[in-house]
Short mmCIF file of N, CA and C in Angstrom, two decimals:
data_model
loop_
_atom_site.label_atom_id
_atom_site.label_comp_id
_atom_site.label_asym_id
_atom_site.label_seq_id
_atom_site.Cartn_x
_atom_site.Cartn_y
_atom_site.Cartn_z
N UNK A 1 9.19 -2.64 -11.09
CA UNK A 1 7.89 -2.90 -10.50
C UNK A 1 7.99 -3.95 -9.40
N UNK A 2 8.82 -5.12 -9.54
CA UNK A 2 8.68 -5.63 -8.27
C UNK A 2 9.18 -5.32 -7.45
N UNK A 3 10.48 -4.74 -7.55
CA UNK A 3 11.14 -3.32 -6.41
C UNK A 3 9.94 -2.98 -5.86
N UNK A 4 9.07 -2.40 -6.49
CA UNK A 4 8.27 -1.18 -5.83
C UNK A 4 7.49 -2.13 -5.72
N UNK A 5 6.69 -2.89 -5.74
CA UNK A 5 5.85 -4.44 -5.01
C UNK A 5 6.18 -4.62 -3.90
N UNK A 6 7.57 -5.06 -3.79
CA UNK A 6 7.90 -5.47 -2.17
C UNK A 6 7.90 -4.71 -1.72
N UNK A 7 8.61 -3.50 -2.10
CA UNK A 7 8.89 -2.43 -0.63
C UNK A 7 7.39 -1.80 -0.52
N UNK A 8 6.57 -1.55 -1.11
CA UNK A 8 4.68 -1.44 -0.40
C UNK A 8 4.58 -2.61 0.37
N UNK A 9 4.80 -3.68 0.13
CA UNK A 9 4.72 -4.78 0.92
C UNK A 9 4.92 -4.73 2.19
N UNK A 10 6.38 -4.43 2.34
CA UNK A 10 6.90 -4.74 3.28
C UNK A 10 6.66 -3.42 4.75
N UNK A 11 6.34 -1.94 3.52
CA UNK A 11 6.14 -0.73 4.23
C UNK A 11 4.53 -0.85 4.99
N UNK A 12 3.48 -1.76 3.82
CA UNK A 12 2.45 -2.15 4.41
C UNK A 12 1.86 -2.66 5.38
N UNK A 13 3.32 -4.05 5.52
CA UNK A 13 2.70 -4.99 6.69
C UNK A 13 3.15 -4.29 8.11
N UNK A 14 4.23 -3.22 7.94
CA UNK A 14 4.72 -2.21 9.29
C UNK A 14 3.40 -1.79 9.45
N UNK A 15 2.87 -0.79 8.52
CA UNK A 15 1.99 0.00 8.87
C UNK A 15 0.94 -0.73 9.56
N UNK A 16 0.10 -1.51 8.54
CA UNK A 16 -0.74 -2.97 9.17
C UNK A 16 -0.55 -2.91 11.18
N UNK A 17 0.45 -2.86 11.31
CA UNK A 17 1.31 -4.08 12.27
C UNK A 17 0.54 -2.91 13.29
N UNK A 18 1.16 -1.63 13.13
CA UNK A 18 1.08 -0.38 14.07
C UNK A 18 -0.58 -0.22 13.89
N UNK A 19 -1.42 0.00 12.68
CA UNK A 19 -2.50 -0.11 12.93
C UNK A 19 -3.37 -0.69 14.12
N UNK A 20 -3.28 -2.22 13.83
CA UNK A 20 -3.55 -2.79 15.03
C UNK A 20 -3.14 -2.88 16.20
N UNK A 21 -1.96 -2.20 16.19
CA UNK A 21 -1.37 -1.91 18.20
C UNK A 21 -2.64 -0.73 18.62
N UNK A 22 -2.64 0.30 17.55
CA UNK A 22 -3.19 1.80 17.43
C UNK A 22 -4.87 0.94 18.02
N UNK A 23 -5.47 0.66 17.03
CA UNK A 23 -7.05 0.16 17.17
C UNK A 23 -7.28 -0.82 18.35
N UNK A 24 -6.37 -1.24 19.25
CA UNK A 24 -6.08 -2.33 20.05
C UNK A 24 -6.38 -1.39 21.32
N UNK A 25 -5.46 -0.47 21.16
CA UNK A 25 -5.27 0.48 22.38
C UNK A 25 -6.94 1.72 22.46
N UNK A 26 -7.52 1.30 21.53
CA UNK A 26 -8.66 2.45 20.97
C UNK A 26 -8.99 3.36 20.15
N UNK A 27 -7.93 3.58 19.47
CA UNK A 27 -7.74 4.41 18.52
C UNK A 27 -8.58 3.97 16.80
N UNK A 28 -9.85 4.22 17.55
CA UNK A 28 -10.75 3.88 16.28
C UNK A 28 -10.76 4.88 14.79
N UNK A 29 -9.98 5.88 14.80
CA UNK A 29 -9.17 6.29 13.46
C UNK A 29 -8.86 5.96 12.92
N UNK A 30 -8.10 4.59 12.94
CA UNK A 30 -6.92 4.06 12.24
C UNK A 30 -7.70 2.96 11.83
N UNK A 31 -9.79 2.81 11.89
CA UNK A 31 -9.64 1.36 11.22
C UNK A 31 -9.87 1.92 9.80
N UNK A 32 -10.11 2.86 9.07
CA UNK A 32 -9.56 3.10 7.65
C UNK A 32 -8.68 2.65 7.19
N UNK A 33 -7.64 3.27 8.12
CA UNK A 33 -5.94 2.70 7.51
C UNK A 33 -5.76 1.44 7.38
N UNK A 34 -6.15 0.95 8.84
CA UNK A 34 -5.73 -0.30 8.85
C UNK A 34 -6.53 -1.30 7.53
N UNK A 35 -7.50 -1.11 6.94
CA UNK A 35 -8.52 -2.03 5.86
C UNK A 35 -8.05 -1.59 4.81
N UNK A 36 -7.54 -0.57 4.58
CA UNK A 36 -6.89 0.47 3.39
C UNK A 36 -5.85 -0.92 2.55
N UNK A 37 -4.72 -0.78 4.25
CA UNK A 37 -3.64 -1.08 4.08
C UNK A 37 -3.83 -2.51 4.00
N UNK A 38 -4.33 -3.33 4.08
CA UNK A 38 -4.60 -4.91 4.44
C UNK A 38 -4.97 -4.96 2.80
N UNK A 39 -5.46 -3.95 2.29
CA UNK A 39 -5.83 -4.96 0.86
C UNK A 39 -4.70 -4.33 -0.14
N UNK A 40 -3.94 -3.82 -0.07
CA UNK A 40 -2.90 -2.89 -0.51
C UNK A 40 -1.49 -3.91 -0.44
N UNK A 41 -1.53 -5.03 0.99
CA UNK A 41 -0.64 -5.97 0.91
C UNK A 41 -1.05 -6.66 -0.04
N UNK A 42 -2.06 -7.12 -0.09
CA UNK A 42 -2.65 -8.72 -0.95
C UNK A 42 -2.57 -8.33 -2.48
N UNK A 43 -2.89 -7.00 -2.64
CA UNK A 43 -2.39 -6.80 -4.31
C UNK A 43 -1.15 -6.91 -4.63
N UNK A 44 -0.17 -6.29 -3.67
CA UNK A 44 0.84 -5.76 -4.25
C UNK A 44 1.87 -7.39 -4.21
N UNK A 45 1.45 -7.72 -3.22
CA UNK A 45 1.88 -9.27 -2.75
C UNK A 45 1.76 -10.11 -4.39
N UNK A 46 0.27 -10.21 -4.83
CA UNK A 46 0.08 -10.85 -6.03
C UNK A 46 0.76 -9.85 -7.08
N UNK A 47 1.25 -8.61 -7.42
CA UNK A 47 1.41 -7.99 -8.59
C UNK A 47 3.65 -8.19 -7.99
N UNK A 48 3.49 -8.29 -7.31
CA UNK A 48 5.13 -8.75 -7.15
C UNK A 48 5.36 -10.24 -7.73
N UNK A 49 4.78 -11.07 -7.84
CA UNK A 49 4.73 -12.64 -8.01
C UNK A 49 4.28 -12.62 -9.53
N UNK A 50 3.65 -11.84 -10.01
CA UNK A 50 3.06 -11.71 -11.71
C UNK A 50 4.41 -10.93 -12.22
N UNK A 51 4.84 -9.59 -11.56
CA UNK A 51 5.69 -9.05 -12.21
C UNK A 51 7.43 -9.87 -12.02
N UNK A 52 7.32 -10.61 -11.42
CA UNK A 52 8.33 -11.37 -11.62
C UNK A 52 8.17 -12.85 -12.98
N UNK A 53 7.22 -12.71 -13.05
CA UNK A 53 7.20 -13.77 -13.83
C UNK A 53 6.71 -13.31 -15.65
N UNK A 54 6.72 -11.71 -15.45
CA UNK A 54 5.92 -11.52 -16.27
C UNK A 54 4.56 -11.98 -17.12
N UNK A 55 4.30 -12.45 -15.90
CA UNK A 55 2.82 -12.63 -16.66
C UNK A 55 1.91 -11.80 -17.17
N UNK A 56 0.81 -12.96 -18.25
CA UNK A 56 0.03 -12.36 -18.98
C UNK A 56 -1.10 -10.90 -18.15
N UNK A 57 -1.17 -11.68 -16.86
CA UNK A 57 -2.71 -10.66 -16.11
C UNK A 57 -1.84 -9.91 -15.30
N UNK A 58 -0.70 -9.54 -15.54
CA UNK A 58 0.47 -8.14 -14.80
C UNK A 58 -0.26 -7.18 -15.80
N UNK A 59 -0.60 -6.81 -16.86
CA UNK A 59 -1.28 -5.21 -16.96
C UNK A 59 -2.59 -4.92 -16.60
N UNK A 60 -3.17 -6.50 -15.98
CA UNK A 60 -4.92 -5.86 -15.42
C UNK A 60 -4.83 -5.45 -14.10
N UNK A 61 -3.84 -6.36 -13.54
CA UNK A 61 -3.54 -6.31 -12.05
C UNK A 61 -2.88 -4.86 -11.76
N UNK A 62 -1.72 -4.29 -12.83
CA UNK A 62 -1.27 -3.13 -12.66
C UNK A 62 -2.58 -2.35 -12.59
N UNK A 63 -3.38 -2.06 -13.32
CA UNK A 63 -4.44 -1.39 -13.42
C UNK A 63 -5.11 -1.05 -12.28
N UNK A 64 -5.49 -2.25 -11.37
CA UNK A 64 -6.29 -2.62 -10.08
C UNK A 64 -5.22 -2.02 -9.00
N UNK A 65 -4.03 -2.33 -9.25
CA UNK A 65 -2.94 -1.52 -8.29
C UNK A 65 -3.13 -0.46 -7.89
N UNK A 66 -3.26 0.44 -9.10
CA UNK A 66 -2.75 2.22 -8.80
C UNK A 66 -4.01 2.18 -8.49
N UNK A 67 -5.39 2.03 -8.54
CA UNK A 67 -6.32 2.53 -7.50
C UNK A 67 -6.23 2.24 -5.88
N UNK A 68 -6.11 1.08 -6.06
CA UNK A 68 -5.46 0.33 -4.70
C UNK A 68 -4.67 0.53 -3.65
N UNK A 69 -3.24 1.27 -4.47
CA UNK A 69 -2.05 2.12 -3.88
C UNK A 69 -2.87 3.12 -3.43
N UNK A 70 -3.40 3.96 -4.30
CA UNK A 70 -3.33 5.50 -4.30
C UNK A 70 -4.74 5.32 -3.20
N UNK A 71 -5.91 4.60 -3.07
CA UNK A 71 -6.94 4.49 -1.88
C UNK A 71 -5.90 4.38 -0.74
N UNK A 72 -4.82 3.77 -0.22
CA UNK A 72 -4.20 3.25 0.57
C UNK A 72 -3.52 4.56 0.97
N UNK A 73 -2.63 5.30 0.04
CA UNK A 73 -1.82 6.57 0.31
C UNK A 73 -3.00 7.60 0.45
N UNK A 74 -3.85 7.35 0.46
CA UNK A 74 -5.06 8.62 0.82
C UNK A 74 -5.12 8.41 2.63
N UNK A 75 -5.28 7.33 2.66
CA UNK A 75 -5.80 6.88 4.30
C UNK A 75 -4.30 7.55 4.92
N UNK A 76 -3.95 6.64 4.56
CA UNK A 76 -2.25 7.19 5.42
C UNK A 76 -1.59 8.12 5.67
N UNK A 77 -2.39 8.84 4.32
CA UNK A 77 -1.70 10.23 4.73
C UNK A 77 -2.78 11.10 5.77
N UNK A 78 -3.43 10.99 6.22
CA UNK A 78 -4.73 11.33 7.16
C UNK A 78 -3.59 11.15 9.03
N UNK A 79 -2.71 10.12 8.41
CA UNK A 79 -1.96 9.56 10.10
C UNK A 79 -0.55 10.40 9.58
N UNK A 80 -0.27 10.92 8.38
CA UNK A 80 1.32 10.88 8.34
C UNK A 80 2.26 11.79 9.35
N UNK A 81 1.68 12.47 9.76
CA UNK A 81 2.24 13.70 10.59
C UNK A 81 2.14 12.98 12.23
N UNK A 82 1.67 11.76 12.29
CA UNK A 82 1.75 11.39 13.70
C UNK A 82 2.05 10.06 13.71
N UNK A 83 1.95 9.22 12.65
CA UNK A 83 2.72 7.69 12.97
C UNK A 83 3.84 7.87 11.55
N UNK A 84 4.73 7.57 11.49
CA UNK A 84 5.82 7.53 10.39
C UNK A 84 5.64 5.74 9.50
N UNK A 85 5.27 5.35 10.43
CA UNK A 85 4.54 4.17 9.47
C UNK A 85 3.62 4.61 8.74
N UNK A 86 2.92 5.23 8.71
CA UNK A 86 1.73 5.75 7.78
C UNK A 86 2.54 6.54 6.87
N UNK A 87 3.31 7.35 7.00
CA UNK A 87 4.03 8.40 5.96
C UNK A 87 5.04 6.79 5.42
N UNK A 88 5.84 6.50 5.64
CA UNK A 88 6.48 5.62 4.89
C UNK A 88 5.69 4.18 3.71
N UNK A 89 4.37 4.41 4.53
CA UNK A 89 3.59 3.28 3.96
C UNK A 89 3.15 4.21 2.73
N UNK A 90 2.78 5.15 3.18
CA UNK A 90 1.91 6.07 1.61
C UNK A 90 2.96 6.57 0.80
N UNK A 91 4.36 6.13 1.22
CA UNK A 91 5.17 6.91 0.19
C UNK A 91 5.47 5.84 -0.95
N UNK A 92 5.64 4.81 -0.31
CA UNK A 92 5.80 3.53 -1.34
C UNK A 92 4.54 3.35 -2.11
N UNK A 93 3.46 3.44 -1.43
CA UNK A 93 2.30 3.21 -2.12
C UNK A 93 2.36 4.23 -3.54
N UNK A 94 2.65 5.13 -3.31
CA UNK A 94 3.09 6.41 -4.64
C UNK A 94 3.96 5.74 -4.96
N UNK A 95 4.91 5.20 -5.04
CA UNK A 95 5.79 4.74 -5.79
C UNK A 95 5.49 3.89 -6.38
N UNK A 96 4.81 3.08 -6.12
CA UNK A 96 4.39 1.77 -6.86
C UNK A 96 3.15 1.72 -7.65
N UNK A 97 2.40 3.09 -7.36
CA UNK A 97 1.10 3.49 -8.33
C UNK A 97 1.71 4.12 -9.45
N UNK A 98 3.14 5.10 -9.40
CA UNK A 98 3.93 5.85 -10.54
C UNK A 98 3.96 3.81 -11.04
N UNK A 99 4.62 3.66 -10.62
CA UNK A 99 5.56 2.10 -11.88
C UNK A 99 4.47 0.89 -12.22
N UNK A 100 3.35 1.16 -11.45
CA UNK A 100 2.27 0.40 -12.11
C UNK A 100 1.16 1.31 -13.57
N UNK A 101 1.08 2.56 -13.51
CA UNK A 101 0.96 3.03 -14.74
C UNK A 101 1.87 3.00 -15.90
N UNK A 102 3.07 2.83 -15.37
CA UNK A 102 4.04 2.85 -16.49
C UNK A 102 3.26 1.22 -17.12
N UNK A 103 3.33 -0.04 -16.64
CA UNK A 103 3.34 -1.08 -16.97
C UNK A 103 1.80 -1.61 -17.75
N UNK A 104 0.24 -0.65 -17.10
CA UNK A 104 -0.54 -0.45 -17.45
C UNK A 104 -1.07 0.60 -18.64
N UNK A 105 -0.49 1.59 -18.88
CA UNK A 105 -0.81 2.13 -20.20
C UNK A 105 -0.34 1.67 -21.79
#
């Protein structure tokens, strides 16, 4: 799980990054993604820092995750066929909604 924490993280703040070049240039499509993906860092950010420490509020937070992920891999996949940040961002996001149910049921 924190494997799959950082790398949403890290696939997030790309995507994030391209969002705002995208919405900068006009591309008012992408402000879904981009709000999707902005709160998709801040969970996964806090559920990487709990699941390293195993803490007690890592199975509420898992919980709050996989909706979180999986809202996030909905948006992204809407861009995946035309920014590869969006396909790489929603693929981790699935990955880390699979290993946050494992930790939540």
């Amino acid at each position: 799980l924190i494997a799959a924490a950082a790398d949403c993280t890290i696939k997030g703040q790309i995507c994030l990054s391209h969002c705002l070049d995208l919405l900068a240039g006009g591309e008012k499509d992408m402000l879904g993604c981009g709000k999707a993906v902005n709160e998709t860092i801040a969970i996964c950010t806090a559920l990487q820092a709990l699941a390293a420490q195993d803490a007690k509020a890592l199975k509420a937070l898992a919980k709050l995750a996989v909706d979180t992920c999986l809202a996030c891999e909905k948006e992204c996949r809407k861009h995946e066929t035309k920014h590869k940040e969006c396909k790489d961002c929603a693929d981790s996001c699935v990955e880390c909604a699979k290993q946050c149910k494992a930790i939540a049921a």
